[in-house]
PDB file of C-alpha atoms and ligand atoms in Angstrom:
ATOM      1  CA  UNK G   1       0.000   0.000   0.000  1.00 92.00           C
ATOM      2  CA  UNK G   2       1.209   3.458  -0.824  1.00 97.00           C
ATOM      3  CA  UNK G   3       0.308   6.852   0.544  1.00 98.00           C
ATOM      4  CA  UNK G   4       0.035   9.967  -1.582  1.00 98.00           C
ATOM      5  CA  UNK G   5      -0.455  13.392  -0.032  1.00 98.00           C
ATOM      6  CA  UNK G   6      -2.595  15.860  -1.982  1.00 99.00           C
ATOM      7  CA  UNK G   7      -2.269  19.494  -0.981  1.00 98.00           C
ATOM      8  CA  UNK G   8      -3.541  22.720  -2.479  1.00 98.00           C
ATOM      9  CA  UNK G   9      -3.936  26.485  -2.124  1.00 98.00           C
ATOM     10  CA  UNK G  10      -0.758  27.337  -0.248  1.00 98.00           C
ATOM     11  CA  UNK G  11      -1.153  31.018  -1.180  1.00 98.00           C
ATOM     12  CA  UNK G  12       2.266  32.130   0.035  1.00 98.00           C
ATOM     13  CA  UNK G  13       1.773  31.096   3.675  1.00 98.00           C
ATOM     14  CA  UNK G  14       5.086  29.494   4.712  1.00 98.00           C
ATOM     15  CA  UNK G  15       4.334  28.761   8.409  1.00 98.00           C
ATOM     16  CA  UNK G  16       1.342  26.689   7.233  1.00 98.00           C
ATOM     17  CA  UNK G  17       3.354  24.883   4.556  1.00 98.00           C
ATOM     18  CA  UNK G  18       6.163  24.228   7.071  1.00 98.00           C
ATOM     19  CA  UNK G  19       3.677  22.630   9.479  1.00 98.00           C
ATOM     20  CA  UNK G  20       2.260  20.384   6.744  1.00 98.00           C
ATOM     21  CA  UNK G  21       5.782  19.444   5.614  1.00 98.00           C
ATOM     22  CA  UNK G  22       6.696  18.408   9.177  1.00 98.00           C
ATOM     23  CA  UNK G  23       3.511  16.356   9.459  1.00 98.00           C
ATOM     24  CA  UNK G  24       4.302  14.573   6.169  1.00 98.00           C
ATOM     25  CA  UNK G  25       7.863  13.855   7.338  1.00 98.00           C
ATOM     26  CA  UNK G  26       6.581  12.350  10.569  1.00 98.00           C
ATOM     27  CA  UNK G  27       4.220  10.123   8.593  1.00 98.00           C
ATOM     28  CA  UNK G  28       7.002   9.156   6.162  1.00 98.00           C
ATOM     29  CA  UNK G  29       4.984  10.306   3.128  1.00 98.00           C
ATOM     30  CA  UNK G  30       7.148  11.286   0.149  1.00 97.00           C
ATOM     31  CA  UNK G  31       4.700  11.172  -2.755  1.00 98.00           C
ATOM     32  CA  UNK G  32       3.157  14.613  -3.037  1.00 98.00           C
ATOM     33  CA  UNK G  33       0.736  16.157  -5.503  1.00 98.00           C
ATOM     34  CA  UNK G  34      -0.115  19.863  -5.402  1.00 98.00           C
ATOM     35  CA  UNK G  35      -3.420  21.085  -6.870  1.00 98.00           C
ATOM     36  CA  UNK G  36      -2.352  24.673  -7.500  1.00 98.00           C
ATOM     37  CA  UNK G  37      -2.778  28.192  -6.132  1.00 98.00           C
ATOM     38  CA  UNK G  38       0.755  28.315  -4.777  1.00 98.00           C
ATOM     39  CA  UNK G  39       0.743  32.117  -4.812  1.00 98.00           C
ATOM     40  CA  UNK G  40      -1.189  35.257  -3.940  1.00 95.00           C
ATOM     41  CA  UNK G  41      -3.021  36.283  -0.783  1.00 95.00           C
ATOM     42  CA  UNK G  42      -0.036  35.635   1.569  1.00 97.00           C
ATOM     43  CA  UNK G  43       3.398  37.327   1.659  1.00 97.00           C
ATOM     44  CA  UNK G  44       5.664  34.519   0.387  1.00 98.00           C
ATOM     45  CA  UNK G  45       4.561  33.574  -3.122  1.00 97.00           C
ATOM     46  CA  UNK G  46       8.205  33.178  -4.211  1.00 98.00           C
ATOM     47  CA  UNK G  47       9.293  30.828  -1.411  1.00 98.00           C
ATOM     48  CA  UNK G  48       6.050  28.895  -1.726  1.00 98.00           C
ATOM     49  CA  UNK G  49       6.724  28.193  -5.426  1.00 98.00           C
ATOM     50  CA  UNK G  50      10.334  27.173  -4.739  1.00 98.00           C
ATOM     51  CA  UNK G  51       9.337  24.833  -1.902  1.00 98.00           C
ATOM     52  CA  UNK G  52       6.454  23.197  -3.794  1.00 98.00           C
ATOM     53  CA  UNK G  53       8.666  22.655  -6.850  1.00 98.00           C
ATOM     54  CA  UNK G  54      11.214  20.880  -4.668  1.00 98.00           C
ATOM     55  CA  UNK G  55       8.681  18.850  -2.672  1.00 98.00           C
ATOM     56  CA  UNK G  56       6.003  17.720  -5.139  1.00 98.00           C
ATOM     57  CA  UNK G  57       6.406  15.238  -7.988  1.00 98.00           C
ATOM     58  CA  UNK G  58       3.292  16.660  -9.647  1.00 98.00           C
ATOM     59  CA  UNK G  59       1.985  20.241  -9.560  1.00 98.00           C
ATOM     60  CA  UNK G  60      -1.115  21.363 -11.431  1.00 98.00           C
ATOM     61  CA  UNK G  61      -2.332  24.864 -12.240  1.00 98.00           C
ATOM     62  CA  UNK G  62      -4.772  26.879 -10.144  1.00 98.00           C
ATOM     63  CA  UNK G  63      -6.648  30.066 -11.015  1.00 98.00           C
ATOM     64  CA  UNK G  64      -4.066  32.308  -9.308  1.00 98.00           C
ATOM     65  CA  UNK G  65      -1.209  30.490 -11.080  1.00 98.00           C
ATOM     66  CA  UNK G  66      -3.052  31.102 -14.342  1.00 97.00           C
ATOM     67  CA  UNK G  67      -3.783  34.854 -13.992  1.00 97.00           C
ATOM     68  CA  UNK G  68      -0.927  36.084 -11.768  1.00 97.00           C
ATOM     69  CA  UNK G  69       1.313  36.867 -14.752  1.00 95.00           C
ATOM     70  CA  UNK G  70      -1.373  38.842 -16.626  1.00 96.00           C
ATOM     71  CA  UNK G  71      -0.779  42.595 -17.002  1.00 95.00           C
ATOM     72  CA  UNK G  72      -2.604  44.456 -14.233  1.00 95.00           C
ATOM     73  CA  UNK G  73      -2.985  47.868 -12.624  1.00 95.00           C
ATOM     74  CA  UNK G  74      -4.073  46.283  -9.324  1.00 95.00           C
ATOM     75  CA  UNK G  75      -1.426  47.251  -6.738  1.00 94.00           C
ATOM     76  CA  UNK G  76      -1.792  44.096  -4.678  1.00 94.00           C
ATOM     77  CA  UNK G  77      -1.308  41.854  -7.707  1.00 96.00           C
ATOM     78  CA  UNK G  78       1.665  43.947  -8.835  1.00 97.00           C
ATOM     79  CA  UNK G  79       3.224  43.447  -5.401  1.00 97.00           C
ATOM     80  CA  UNK G  80       2.900  39.647  -5.734  1.00 97.00           C
ATOM     81  CA  UNK G  81       4.217  39.779  -9.333  1.00 97.00           C
ATOM     82  CA  UNK G  82       7.339  41.659  -8.224  1.00 97.00           C
ATOM     83  CA  UNK G  83       8.002  39.086  -5.496  1.00 96.00           C
ATOM     84  CA  UNK G  84       7.595  36.193  -7.927  1.00 97.00           C
ATOM     85  CA  UNK G  85       9.639  37.377 -10.880  1.00 97.00           C
ATOM     86  CA  UNK G  86       9.305  36.229 -14.461  1.00 97.00           C
ATOM     87  CA  UNK G  87      10.803  32.752 -14.228  1.00 98.00           C
ATOM     88  CA  UNK G  88       8.406  31.602 -11.507  1.00 98.00           C
ATOM     89  CA  UNK G  89       5.411  33.166 -13.263  1.00 98.00           C
ATOM     90  CA  UNK G  90       6.317  31.348 -16.486  1.00 98.00           C
ATOM     91  CA  UNK G  91       6.612  28.106 -14.515  1.00 98.00           C
ATOM     92  CA  UNK G  92       3.143  28.611 -12.998  1.00 98.00           C
ATOM     93  CA  UNK G  93       1.530  29.353 -16.357  1.00 97.00           C
ATOM     94  CA  UNK G  94       3.087  26.197 -17.844  1.00 97.00           C
ATOM     95  CA  UNK G  95       1.653  23.826 -15.223  1.00 98.00           C
ATOM     96  CA  UNK G  96      -0.671  21.030 -16.426  1.00 98.00           C
ATOM     97  CA  UNK G  97      -4.446  21.307 -15.966  1.00 98.00           C
ATOM     98  CA  UNK G  98      -5.115  17.945 -14.310  1.00 98.00           C
ATOM     99  CA  UNK G  99      -3.582  14.608 -13.353  1.00 98.00           C
ATOM    100  CA  UNK G 100      -5.118  11.158 -13.278  1.00 98.00           C
ATOM    101  CA  UNK G 101      -4.036   7.648 -12.310  1.00 98.00           C
ATOM    102  CA  UNK G 102      -5.437   4.390 -11.042  1.00 98.00           C
ATOM    103  CA  UNK G 103      -5.261   3.467  -7.386  1.00 98.00           C
ATOM    104  CA  UNK G 104      -6.736   0.217  -6.018  1.00 98.00           C
ATOM    105  CA  UNK G 105      -8.911  -0.195  -9.131  1.00 98.00           C
ATOM    106  CA  UNK G 106     -10.306   3.336  -9.129  1.00 98.00           C
ATOM    107  CA  UNK G 107      -9.684   6.026 -11.708  1.00 98.00           C
ATOM    108  CA  UNK G 108      -8.642   9.048  -9.687  1.00 98.00           C
ATOM    109  CA  UNK G 109      -8.712  12.480 -11.342  1.00 98.00           C
ATOM    110  CA  UNK G 110      -7.332  15.576  -9.616  1.00 98.00           C
ATOM    111  CA  UNK G 111      -7.778  19.172 -10.780  1.00 98.00           C
ATOM    112  CA  UNK G 112      -7.860  22.622  -9.201  1.00 98.00           C
ATOM    113  CA  UNK G 113     -11.498  23.760  -9.410  1.00 98.00           C
ATOM    114  CA  UNK G 114     -13.498  21.727 -11.954  1.00 98.00           C
ATOM    115  CA  UNK G 115     -12.644  19.359 -14.831  1.00 98.00           C
ATOM    116  CA  UNK G 116     -13.611  22.195 -17.205  1.00 98.00           C
ATOM    117  CA  UNK G 117     -11.891  25.302 -15.884  1.00 98.00           C
ATOM    118  CA  UNK G 118      -9.620  26.614 -13.127  1.00 98.00           C
ATOM    119  CA  UNK G 119     -12.212  29.394 -12.747  1.00 98.00           C
ATOM    120  CA  UNK G 120     -15.370  27.261 -12.259  1.00 98.00           C
ATOM    121  CA  UNK G 121     -16.070  27.219  -8.506  1.00 97.00           C
ATOM    122  CA  UNK G 122     -18.221  24.414  -7.044  1.00 98.00           C
ATOM    123  CA  UNK G 123     -19.024  24.396  -3.335  1.00 97.00           C
ATOM    124  CA  UNK G 124     -20.261  21.451  -1.240  1.00 96.00           C
ATOM    125  CA  UNK G 125     -23.604  23.280  -0.883  1.00 96.00           C
ATOM    126  CA  UNK G 126     -24.084  23.735  -4.644  1.00 97.00           C
ATOM    127  CA  UNK G 127     -26.579  21.510  -6.508  1.00 97.00           C
ATOM    128  CA  UNK G 128     -26.088  17.739  -6.650  1.00 96.00           C
ATOM    129  CA  UNK G 129     -25.865  18.019 -10.464  1.00 97.00           C
ATOM    130  CA  UNK G 130     -23.024  20.540 -10.142  1.00 97.00           C
ATOM    131  CA  UNK G 131     -21.135  18.287  -7.750  1.00 98.00           C
ATOM    132  CA  UNK G 132     -21.706  15.134  -9.843  1.00 97.00           C
ATOM    133  CA  UNK G 133     -20.394  17.020 -12.898  1.00 98.00           C
ATOM    134  CA  UNK G 134     -16.981  16.961 -11.205  1.00 98.00           C
ATOM    135  CA  UNK G 135     -16.613  13.263 -12.161  1.00 98.00           C
ATOM    136  CA  UNK G 136     -16.868  14.116 -15.882  1.00 98.00           C
ATOM    137  CA  UNK G 137     -13.947  14.471 -18.259  1.00 98.00           C
ATOM    138  CA  UNK G 138     -13.544  17.439 -20.601  1.00 98.00           C
ATOM    139  CA  UNK G 139     -11.347  18.526 -23.508  1.00 97.00           C
ATOM    140  CA  UNK G 140      -8.925  19.872 -20.856  1.00 96.00           C
ATOM    141  CA  UNK G 141      -8.506  16.682 -18.801  1.00 96.00           C
ATOM    142  CA  UNK G 142      -5.723  14.280 -19.710  1.00 92.00           C
ATOM    143  CA  UNK G 143      -8.154  11.341 -20.028  1.00 93.00           C
ATOM    144  CA  UNK G 144     -11.727  11.037 -21.342  1.00 95.00           C
ATOM    145  CA  UNK G 145     -13.280   8.522 -18.907  1.00 97.00           C
ATOM    146  CA  UNK G 146     -15.560   9.384 -15.989  1.00 97.00           C
ATOM    147  CA  UNK G 147     -13.555   9.410 -12.774  1.00 98.00           C
ATOM    148  CA  UNK G 148     -14.401   7.067  -9.895  1.00 98.00           C
ATOM    149  CA  UNK G 149     -12.759   9.481  -7.475  1.00 98.00           C
ATOM    150  CA  UNK G 150     -12.549  13.227  -8.154  1.00 98.00           C
ATOM    151  CA  UNK G 151     -10.433  15.487  -5.963  1.00 98.00           C
ATOM    152  CA  UNK G 152      -9.947  19.253  -6.066  1.00 98.00           C
ATOM    153  CA  UNK G 153      -8.921  22.412  -4.211  1.00 98.00           C
ATOM    154  CA  UNK G 154      -9.941  26.023  -4.979  1.00 98.00           C
ATOM    155  CA  UNK G 155     -12.780  26.519  -2.470  1.00 98.00           C
ATOM    156  CA  UNK G 156     -10.631  26.280   0.692  1.00 98.00           C
ATOM    157  CA  UNK G 157     -13.333  24.057   2.248  1.00 97.00           C
ATOM    158  CA  UNK G 158     -12.317  20.441   2.926  1.00 98.00           C
ATOM    159  CA  UNK G 159     -15.079  17.835   2.493  1.00 98.00           C
ATOM    160  CA  UNK G 160     -15.858  14.369   1.170  1.00 98.00           C
ATOM    161  CA  UNK G 161     -19.111  13.041  -0.318  1.00 97.00           C
ATOM    162  CA  UNK G 162     -20.242   9.814  -2.001  1.00 96.00           C
ATOM    163  CA  UNK G 163     -22.555   9.571  -5.013  1.00 93.00           C
ATOM    164  CA  UNK G 164     -23.622   6.194  -6.506  1.00 87.00           C
ATOM    165  CA  UNK G 165     -20.326   4.517  -5.714  1.00 91.00           C
ATOM    166  CA  UNK G 166     -18.187   7.492  -6.660  1.00 97.00           C
ATOM    167  CA  UNK G 167     -16.250   9.638  -4.219  1.00 98.00           C
ATOM    168  CA  UNK G 168     -15.805  13.395  -4.384  1.00 98.00           C
ATOM    169  CA  UNK G 169     -13.357  15.147  -2.110  1.00 98.00           C
ATOM    170  CA  UNK G 170     -11.877  18.578  -1.579  1.00 98.00           C
ATOM    171  CA  UNK G 171      -8.462  18.789   0.087  1.00 98.00           C
ATOM    172  CA  UNK G 172      -9.095  22.247   1.555  1.00 98.00           C
ATOM    173  CA  UNK G 173      -6.323  24.813   1.736  1.00 98.00           C
ATOM    174  CA  UNK G 174      -2.862  24.690   3.320  1.00 98.00           C
ATOM    175  CA  UNK G 175      -2.367  28.432   3.658  1.00 98.00           C
ATOM    176  CA  UNK G 176      -5.816  30.045   3.572  1.00 98.00           C
ATOM    177  CA  UNK G 177      -8.393  27.635   5.036  1.00 98.00           C
ATOM    178  CA  UNK G 178     -11.919  29.066   5.202  1.00 97.00           C
ATOM    179  CA  UNK G 179     -13.696  26.825   7.714  1.00 95.00           C
ATOM    180  CA  UNK G 180     -11.262  26.409  10.617  1.00 97.00           C
ATOM    181  CA  UNK G 181      -7.891  28.203  10.796  1.00 98.00           C
ATOM    182  CA  UNK G 182      -5.749  25.043  10.521  1.00 98.00           C
ATOM    183  CA  UNK G 183      -3.845  23.859   7.444  1.00 98.00           C
ATOM    184  CA  UNK G 184      -5.636  21.181   5.450  1.00 98.00           C
ATOM    185  CA  UNK G 185      -4.575  18.373   3.110  1.00 99.00           C
ATOM    186  CA  UNK G 186      -5.563  14.820   2.094  1.00 99.00           C
ATOM    187  CA  UNK G 187      -3.857  11.433   2.109  1.00 98.00           C
ATOM    188  CA  UNK G 188      -4.816   8.789  -0.460  1.00 98.00           C
ATOM    189  CA  UNK G 189      -3.840   5.237   0.484  1.00 98.00           C
ATOM    190  CA  UNK G 190      -4.005   2.248  -1.831  1.00 98.00           C
ATOM    191  CA  UNK G 191      -2.201   0.372  -4.602  1.00 98.00           C
ATOM    192  CA  UNK G 192      -0.811   3.012  -6.963  1.00 96.00           C
ATOM    193  CA  UNK G 193      -1.209   2.430 -10.715  1.00 95.00           C
ATOM    194  CA  UNK G 194      -3.244  -0.738 -10.101  1.00 97.00           C
ATOM    195  CA  UNK G 195      -6.556  -1.400 -11.869  1.00 97.00           C
ATOM    196  CA  UNK G 196      -7.268  -4.365  -9.575  1.00 97.00           C
ATOM    197  CA  UNK G 197      -9.690  -3.878  -6.684  1.00 97.00           C
ATOM    198  CA  UNK G 198      -7.863  -3.408  -3.384  1.00 98.00           C
ATOM    199  CA  UNK G 199      -8.376  -1.517  -0.130  1.00 98.00           C
ATOM    200  CA  UNK G 200      -8.466   2.243  -0.603  1.00 98.00           C
ATOM    201  CA  UNK G 201      -8.939   5.180   1.719  1.00 98.00           C
ATOM    202  CA  UNK G 202      -8.995   8.962   1.752  1.00 98.00           C
ATOM    203  CA  UNK G 203      -8.057  10.821   4.890  1.00 98.00           C
ATOM    204  CA  UNK G 204      -8.604  14.546   5.432  1.00 98.00           C
ATOM    205  CA  UNK G 205      -5.923  15.921   7.750  1.00 98.00           C
ATOM    206  CA  UNK G 206      -5.946  19.196   9.732  1.00 98.00           C
ATOM    207  CA  UNK G 207      -2.629  20.580  10.958  1.00 98.00           C
ATOM    208  CA  UNK G 208      -2.505  23.406  13.493  1.00 98.00           C
ATOM    209  CA  UNK G 209       0.208  25.930  12.713  1.00 98.00           C
ATOM    210  CA  UNK G 210       1.553  29.250  13.985  1.00 98.00           C
ATOM    211  CA  UNK G 211      -1.148  31.611  12.636  1.00 98.00           C
ATOM    212  CA  UNK G 212       0.367  34.624  14.430  1.00 98.00           C
ATOM    213  CA  UNK G 213       3.703  33.930  12.714  1.00 98.00           C
ATOM    214  CA  UNK G 214       1.837  34.029   9.377  1.00 98.00           C
ATOM    215  CA  UNK G 215       0.260  37.361  10.355  1.00 98.00           C
ATOM    216  CA  UNK G 216       3.634  38.786  11.405  1.00 98.00           C
ATOM    217  CA  UNK G 217       5.291  37.595   8.159  1.00 98.00           C
ATOM    218  CA  UNK G 218       2.692  39.573   6.189  1.00 97.00           C
ATOM    219  CA  UNK G 219       3.195  42.674   8.365  1.00 98.00           C
ATOM    220  CA  UNK G 220       7.000  42.447   8.102  1.00 98.00           C
ATOM    221  CA  UNK G 221       6.815  42.058   4.319  1.00 97.00           C
ATOM    222  CA  UNK G 222       4.752  45.251   4.011  1.00 96.00           C
ATOM    223  CA  UNK G 223       2.110  43.357   2.073  1.00 96.00           C
ATOM    224  CA  UNK G 224      -0.845  45.424   0.772  1.00 94.00           C
ATOM    225  CA  UNK G 225      -4.471  44.583   1.647  1.00 91.00           C
ATOM    226  CA  UNK G 226      -3.247  43.388   5.042  1.00 95.00           C
ATOM    227  CA  UNK G 227      -6.456  43.609   7.104  1.00 94.00           C
ATOM    228  CA  UNK G 228      -8.443  41.208   4.923  1.00 93.00           C
ATOM    229  CA  UNK G 229      -5.596  38.698   4.976  1.00 96.00           C
ATOM    230  CA  UNK G 230      -5.053  38.874   8.743  1.00 97.00           C
ATOM    231  CA  UNK G 231      -8.759  38.368   9.384  1.00 96.00           C
ATOM    232  CA  UNK G 232      -8.848  35.275   7.176  1.00 96.00           C
ATOM    233  CA  UNK G 233      -5.726  33.777   8.745  1.00 97.00           C
ATOM    234  CA  UNK G 234      -7.050  34.295  12.283  1.00 97.00           C
ATOM    235  CA  UNK G 235     -10.740  33.467  11.796  1.00 96.00           C
ATOM    236  CA  UNK G 236     -10.963  31.361   8.608  1.00 96.00           C
ATOM    237  CA  UNK G 237     -13.855  33.620   7.528  1.00 92.00           C
ATOM    238  CA  UNK G 238     -13.771  34.491   3.829  1.00 89.00           C
ATOM    239  CA  UNK G 239     -13.291  38.188   3.074  1.00 85.00           C
ATOM    240  CA  UNK G 240     -16.192  38.056   0.607  1.00 80.00           C
ATOM    241  CA  UNK G 241     -18.673  37.256   3.391  1.00 69.00           C
ATOM    242  CA  UNK G 242     -20.380  39.756   5.650  1.00 55.00           C
ATOM    243  CA  UNK G 243     -20.110  39.294   9.456  1.00 50.00           C
TER     244      UNK G 243
HETATM  245 MN1   MN U 301      -7.187  29.382  -3.925  1.00 85.24          MN
END
């Protein structure tokens, strides 16, 4: 049996990524897949990209990775662009859209937001049809079969649901979780690259980390739009919501 960690939405928060890395080391897990959104929001987009590149065998593209290099007059985005530099932004833009493989007889497909677009956002409280559509393939996915297990990031809300024998899961966010202020990731356990039925499990892991260190890092870096970020890091309440 093998274990694969699936993490997403680091968003430049190094204390959170450090805590997850330590947890993975303690568990002896070395196979890592990242589902995108390495950058933005937090102060350390550059270090986050460098660390994820070194740690993860597979990295796919999120919405932030896709648009961060676009020309902009938004001061906050310009600040993140300057930190990243051209080489990292080119790397992010070049990342693949999705990854898929068999594990314990199941076709597992992983993408950032939906199998159709990095910008299509589907929440656990959206319609059943919307959620079931996440098992479908599209012209952007590497394969054309329906997935047995679909996993994604993007919404910063970890959850798992079952529909007619299929499993849908969201790994949550390492650096900007929006339900509880602890880093989130998933562990898949089973027989990798095997189409034969075998035991299989998905575990959703929460890792407490030094949230005040993350706040201080943002203050020290002189990051713009600080108040919204600090509130999210401390409370896990999305800035788009009213109190
Ligand atoms: Mn994100």
